[in-house]
């Protein structure tokens, strides 16, 4: 067993799953009105391993980690799209700007 004192240096991504009571919506609708879900504390997600709700601080950290990952993926996709657009100018011209039809 490792000896450690204090919190971890880096926050780790914890596996989350949709709340089984509200099905990820964050609220339940008994009959006529909507109420916040008690099981997930209106977040819509619970810990996948334990099934317990996350504290507000942990929830903010986990959502921030996921948002950062999605933003990095989006930047990479935009970079790839820009490279594809730069490769083909989309106007049908070949090298030197001429149109070669193979005649």
Coordinates of C-alpha atoms in Angstrom, one line a residue:
X1 CA 0.0 0.0 0.0
X2 CA 1.4 3.4 -0.9
X3 CA 1.7 6.1 1.7
X4 CA 0.2 9.3 0.7
X5 CA -0.8 12.4 2.5
X6 CA -3.0 15.1 1.1
X7 CA -5.1 15.2 -2.0
X8 CA -4.0 13.9 -5.4
X9 CA -1.9 16.1 -7.6
X10 CA -4.2 15.6 -10.6
X11 CA -7.9 15.2 -10.7
X12 CA -8.8 11.9 -12.3
X13 CA -11.7 11.3 -14.6
X14 CA -14.3 9.2 -12.8
X15 CA -16.7 7.0 -14.8
X16 CA -20.3 8.4 -14.7
X17 CA -23.6 7.0 -15.8
X18 CA -27.1 8.4 -16.2
X19 CA -29.2 8.4 -13.0
X20 CA -31.5 5.3 -13.0
X21 CA -34.3 7.2 -11.2
X22 CA -34.6 10.3 -13.5
X23 CA -32.9 8.6 -16.6
X24 CA -30.3 11.5 -16.9
X25 CA -32.9 14.3 -17.0
X26 CA -32.1 15.7 -13.5
X27 CA -35.7 16.0 -12.5
X28 CA -38.7 13.7 -12.0
X29 CA -42.3 14.4 -12.9
X30 CA -44.6 12.7 -10.4
X31 CA -48.0 13.8 -11.7
X32 CA -48.4 17.5 -12.6
X33 CA -45.1 19.2 -11.8
X34 CA -41.4 18.6 -12.0
X35 CA -39.2 18.0 -9.0
X36 CA -35.4 17.8 -8.7
X37 CA -34.2 14.3 -8.6
X38 CA -33.2 13.3 -5.0
X39 CA -30.9 10.4 -6.0
X40 CA -28.5 12.5 -8.3
X41 CA -29.2 15.9 -6.7
X42 CA -30.6 17.2 -10.0
X43 CA -27.4 16.6 -11.9
X44 CA -28.6 13.6 -14.0
X45 CA -25.5 11.6 -13.4
X46 CA -24.2 9.3 -10.7
X47 CA -20.9 7.4 -10.1
X48 CA -20.8 4.3 -12.3
X49 CA -19.0 2.2 -9.7
X50 CA -21.0 3.0 -6.6
X51 CA -24.2 4.5 -7.9
X52 CA -24.0 7.4 -5.5
X53 CA -24.5 11.0 -6.4
X54 CA -21.4 13.3 -6.6
X55 CA -20.9 16.3 -4.4
X56 CA -21.3 19.6 -6.1
X57 CA -17.5 20.2 -6.1
X58 CA -16.8 16.8 -7.6
X59 CA -19.5 17.2 -10.2
X60 CA -18.1 20.6 -11.3
X61 CA -14.6 19.0 -11.6
X62 CA -15.8 16.0 -13.6
X63 CA -17.9 18.1 -16.0
X64 CA -14.9 20.5 -16.5
X65 CA -12.7 17.5 -17.3
X66 CA -15.2 16.2 -19.9
X67 CA -15.7 19.7 -21.4
X68 CA -12.0 20.2 -21.8
X69 CA -11.7 16.8 -23.6
X70 CA -14.5 17.7 -25.9
X71 CA -13.0 21.1 -26.7
X72 CA -9.6 19.4 -27.5
X73 CA -11.4 16.9 -29.8
X74 CA -13.2 19.8 -31.5
X75 CA -9.9 21.7 -32.1
X76 CA -8.3 18.6 -33.6
X77 CA -11.3 18.0 -35.9
X78 CA -11.2 21.7 -37.0
X79 CA -7.5 21.3 -37.7
X80 CA -8.1 18.2 -39.8
X81 CA -10.9 19.9 -41.7
X82 CA -8.7 22.9 -42.4
X83 CA -5.9 20.6 -43.7
X84 CA -8.4 18.9 -46.0
X85 CA -9.7 22.2 -47.3
X86 CA -6.1 23.4 -48.0
X87 CA -5.3 20.2 -49.9
X88 CA -8.1 20.5 -52.3
X89 CA -9.2 24.0 -53.4
X90 CA -12.6 22.5 -54.4
X91 CA -12.6 24.3 -57.8
X92 CA -11.5 21.4 -59.9
X93 CA -8.2 23.0 -60.9
X94 CA -5.0 21.0 -61.1
X95 CA -1.4 22.1 -60.6
X96 CA -0.7 25.5 -62.0
X97 CA -4.4 26.4 -62.0
X98 CA -5.1 24.6 -65.2
X99 CA -8.0 22.2 -65.9
X100 CA -6.9 19.0 -67.3
X101 CA -9.7 16.7 -68.6
X102 CA -7.5 13.9 -69.9
X103 CA -8.0 14.7 -73.7

